GROMACS .gro file of C-alpha atoms in nm:
model
  176
    1MET     CA    1  -1.017   0.966   2.236
    2ALA     CA    2  -0.919   0.623   2.369
    3ASN     CA    3  -0.618   0.426   2.241
    4ILE     CA    4  -0.833   0.140   2.108
    5GLY     CA    5  -1.064   0.172   1.811
    6ILE     CA    6  -1.326  -0.096   1.748
    7PHE     CA    7  -1.452  -0.123   1.392
    8PHE     CA    8  -1.676  -0.384   1.234
    9GLY     CA    9  -1.842  -0.481   0.911
   10THR     CA   10  -2.183  -0.643   0.923
   11ASP     CA   11  -2.468  -0.769   0.713
   12THR     CA   12  -2.719  -0.892   0.971
   13GLY     CA   13  -2.612  -0.694   1.280
   14LYS     CA   14  -2.457  -0.988   1.470
   15THR     CA   15  -2.103  -0.854   1.434
   16ARG     CA   16  -2.219  -0.515   1.562
   17LYS     CA   17  -2.363  -0.684   1.871
   18ILE     CA   18  -2.032  -0.859   1.943
   19ALA     CA   19  -1.841  -0.532   1.891
   20LYS     CA   20  -2.065  -0.371   2.153
   21GLN     CA   21  -1.999  -0.658   2.397
   22ILE     CA   22  -1.624  -0.617   2.349
   23HIS     CA   23  -1.653  -0.243   2.405
   24LYS     CA   24  -1.854  -0.292   2.722
   25LYS     CA   25  -1.586  -0.524   2.862
   26LEU     CA   26  -1.304  -0.284   2.770
   27GLY     CA   27  -1.484   0.020   2.906
   28GLU     CA   28  -1.300   0.351   2.877
   29LEU     CA   29  -0.998   0.182   2.718
   30ALA     CA   30  -1.183   0.178   2.385
   31ASP     CA   31  -1.404   0.416   2.195
   32ALA     CA   32  -1.755   0.304   2.098
   33PRO     CA   33  -1.761   0.060   1.805
   34VAL     CA   34  -1.812   0.204   1.457
   35ASN     CA   35  -1.939   0.035   1.142
   36ILE     CA   36  -1.650   0.048   0.893
   37ASN     CA   37  -1.880   0.209   0.636
   38ARG     CA   38  -1.934   0.502   0.872
   39THR     CA   39  -1.574   0.609   0.919
   40ASP     CA   40  -1.291   0.750   0.712
   41LEU     CA   41  -0.933   0.638   0.673
   42GLU     CA   42  -0.793   0.924   0.884
   43THR     CA   43  -1.010   0.834   1.185
   44PHE     CA   44  -0.936   0.462   1.143
   45LEU     CA   45  -0.561   0.525   1.133
   46SER     CA   46  -0.568   0.757   1.436
   47TYR     CA   47  -0.581   0.460   1.676
   48PRO     CA   48  -0.261   0.280   1.781
   49VAL     CA   49  -0.465  -0.034   1.859
   50LEU     CA   50  -0.748  -0.168   1.645
   51ILE     CA   51  -0.998  -0.441   1.723
   52LEU     CA   52  -1.174  -0.533   1.401
   53GLY     CA   53  -1.468  -0.761   1.341
   54THR     CA   54  -1.619  -0.926   1.037
   55PRO     CA   55  -1.876  -1.189   0.952
   56THR     CA   56  -1.809  -1.448   0.686
   57LEU     CA   57  -2.024  -1.432   0.378
   58GLY     CA   58  -2.057  -1.692   0.105
   59ASP     CA   59  -1.742  -1.896   0.065
   60GLY     CA   60  -1.527  -1.672   0.282
   61GLN     CA   61  -1.593  -1.325   0.151
   62LEU     CA   62  -1.573  -1.003   0.343
   63PRO     CA   63  -1.897  -0.806   0.367
   64GLY     CA   64  -1.946  -0.549   0.094
   65LEU     CA   65  -2.122  -0.486  -0.233
   66ALA     CA   66  -1.945  -0.773  -0.413
   67ALA     CA   67  -2.080  -1.014  -0.150
   68GLY     CA   68  -2.436  -0.896  -0.207
   69CYS     CA   69  -2.463  -0.655   0.086
   70GLU     CA   70  -2.677  -0.346   0.047
   71ASP     CA   71  -2.401  -0.118   0.175
   72GLU     CA   72  -2.026  -0.085   0.135
   73SER     CA   73  -1.820  -0.251   0.407
   74TRP     CA   74  -1.478  -0.412   0.457
   75SER     CA   75  -1.426  -0.512   0.094
   76GLU     CA   76  -1.445  -0.149  -0.013
   77PHE     CA   77  -1.264   0.001   0.287
   78VAL     CA   78  -0.948  -0.212   0.268
   79THR     CA   79  -0.880  -0.089  -0.087
   80GLN     CA   80  -0.784   0.248   0.068
   81LEU     CA   81  -0.497   0.100   0.270
   82GLN     CA   82  -0.140   0.132   0.144
   83SER     CA   83   0.149  -0.107   0.202
   84ASP     CA   84   0.269   0.081   0.512
   85SER     CA   85  -0.064   0.227   0.633
   86LEU     CA   86  -0.067   0.015   0.949
   87SER     CA   87   0.301   0.019   1.038
   88GLY     CA   88   0.329   0.051   1.416
   89LYS     CA   89  -0.036  -0.047   1.474
   90THR     CA   90  -0.144  -0.346   1.680
   91VAL     CA   91  -0.448  -0.523   1.537
   92ALA     CA   92  -0.668  -0.801   1.674
   93LEU     CA   93  -0.951  -0.960   1.477
   94PHE     CA   94  -1.276  -1.126   1.570
   95GLY     CA   95  -1.495  -1.306   1.323
   96LEU     CA   96  -1.831  -1.472   1.305
   97GLY     CA   97  -1.909  -1.795   1.128
   98ASP     CA   98  -2.161  -2.078   1.116
   99GLN     CA   99  -1.989  -2.412   1.168
  100VAL     CA  100  -2.306  -2.612   1.093
  101GLY     CA  101  -2.441  -2.423   0.791
  102TYR     CA  102  -2.099  -2.349   0.637
  103PRO     CA  103  -1.861  -2.612   0.777
  104ASP     CA  104  -1.620  -2.591   0.482
  105ASN     CA  105  -1.571  -2.213   0.504
  106PHE     CA  106  -1.610  -2.162   0.877
  107ALA     CA  107  -1.508  -1.807   0.971
  108SER     CA  108  -1.303  -1.784   0.652
  109GLY     CA  109  -1.391  -1.416   0.614
  110LEU     CA  110  -1.114  -1.345   0.862
  111ARG     CA  111  -0.844  -1.452   0.614
  112PRO     CA  112  -0.874  -1.175   0.352
  113LEU     CA  113  -0.893  -0.911   0.625
  114TYR     CA  114  -0.595  -1.059   0.811
  115ASP     CA  115  -0.382  -1.090   0.499
  116THR     CA  116  -0.455  -0.733   0.389
  117LEU     CA  117  -0.383  -0.582   0.730
  118LYS     CA  118  -0.064  -0.781   0.777
  119SER     CA  119   0.061  -0.680   0.431
  120CYS     CA  120  -0.001  -0.316   0.532
  121GLY     CA  121   0.241  -0.350   0.824
  122ALA     CA  122   0.009  -0.429   1.116
  123GLN     CA  123   0.132  -0.631   1.411
  124MET     CA  124  -0.136  -0.900   1.428
  125VAL     CA  125  -0.227  -1.035   1.773
  126GLY     CA  126  -0.514  -1.229   1.925
  127HIS     CA  127  -0.491  -1.575   1.777
  128TRP     CA  128  -0.748  -1.814   1.923
  129PRO     CA  129  -0.746  -2.196   1.968
  130ASN     CA  130  -0.973  -2.401   1.742
  131GLU     CA  131  -1.074  -2.633   2.027
  132GLY     CA  132  -1.447  -2.659   2.094
  133TYR     CA  133  -1.555  -2.607   1.734
  134THR     CA  134  -1.673  -2.870   1.483
  135PHE     CA  135  -1.621  -2.779   1.119
  136GLY     CA  136  -1.471  -2.917   0.798
  137SER     CA  137  -1.221  -2.647   0.705
  138SER     CA  138  -1.140  -2.282   0.754
  139SER     CA  139  -0.892  -2.054   0.583
  140ALA     CA  140  -0.880  -1.863   0.913
  141LEU     CA  141  -0.658  -2.133   1.064
  142GLU     CA  142  -0.282  -2.120   1.116
  143ALA     CA  143  -0.171  -2.450   1.265
  144ASP     CA  144  -0.421  -2.519   1.546
  145ASN     CA  145  -0.520  -2.158   1.602
  146PHE     CA  146  -0.761  -1.920   1.435
  147ILE     CA  147  -0.608  -1.587   1.329
  148GLY     CA  148  -0.853  -1.412   1.559
  149LEU     CA  149  -1.138  -1.480   1.798
  150VAL     CA  150  -1.404  -1.690   1.626
  151LEU     CA  151  -1.764  -1.691   1.742
  152ASP     CA  152  -2.060  -1.891   1.615
  153GLN     CA  153  -2.368  -1.692   1.707
  154ASP     CA  154  -2.592  -1.943   1.527
  155ASN     CA  155  -2.486  -2.261   1.707
  156GLN     CA  156  -2.274  -2.166   2.011
  157TYR     CA  157  -2.406  -1.826   2.116
  158ASP     CA  158  -2.406  -1.946   2.477
  159LEU     CA  159  -2.023  -1.965   2.466
  160SER     CA  160  -1.963  -1.620   2.318
  161ASP     CA  161  -1.945  -1.418   2.639
  162GLU     CA  162  -1.699  -1.661   2.796
  163ARG     CA  163  -1.487  -1.668   2.480
  164ILE     CA  164  -1.482  -1.288   2.453
  165GLU     CA  165  -1.374  -1.257   2.817
  166ALA     CA  166  -1.093  -1.512   2.776
  167TRP     CA  167  -0.975  -1.356   2.447
  168LEU     CA  168  -0.963  -1.007   2.595
  169GLY     CA  169  -0.767  -1.151   2.888
  170THR     CA  170  -0.499  -1.269   2.646
  171LEU     CA  171  -0.507  -0.941   2.453
  172LYS     CA  172  -0.483  -0.691   2.736
  173PRO     CA  173  -0.109  -0.746   2.807
  174LEU     CA  174  -0.042  -0.697   2.434
  175ILE     CA  175  -0.253  -0.386   2.377
  176LEU     CA  176  -0.230  -0.184   2.697
   0.00000   0.00000   0.00000
């Protein structure tokens, strides 16, 4: 087992594709990505470092049954976490959004995941600058940075590989 676990929630499969790209770039440092609805809490908590991905649904919801997904996902999984579940864990987030179709909630699905994980004791890393994006608002912002890597596979898919590479470059000193 590697030290880094990559988990994702998805509705359309785009987040899964990004998780696979991240895994490919990390190589043997990380285990293969797993859909959050296909793991258990014990396996999830067995990793000292977690890279977690989510799309944004609706007005900033996590994927799951309440958001109209066919399967359980992040919204159901995070209810299992306790206040100290992630103490000592390092966590980085990546999120997908559509800055043209949903400019007022761009990548806002990151916020509920971030807040839950931080309240459970995780050390959150991997903030990402908001430069190069055009949107109205996002709850995933803290000052001028997103709380994780943000990718727009609908409108800026051609920038994703470069952004992933740069983000992992900033993460590696923090997670290795």
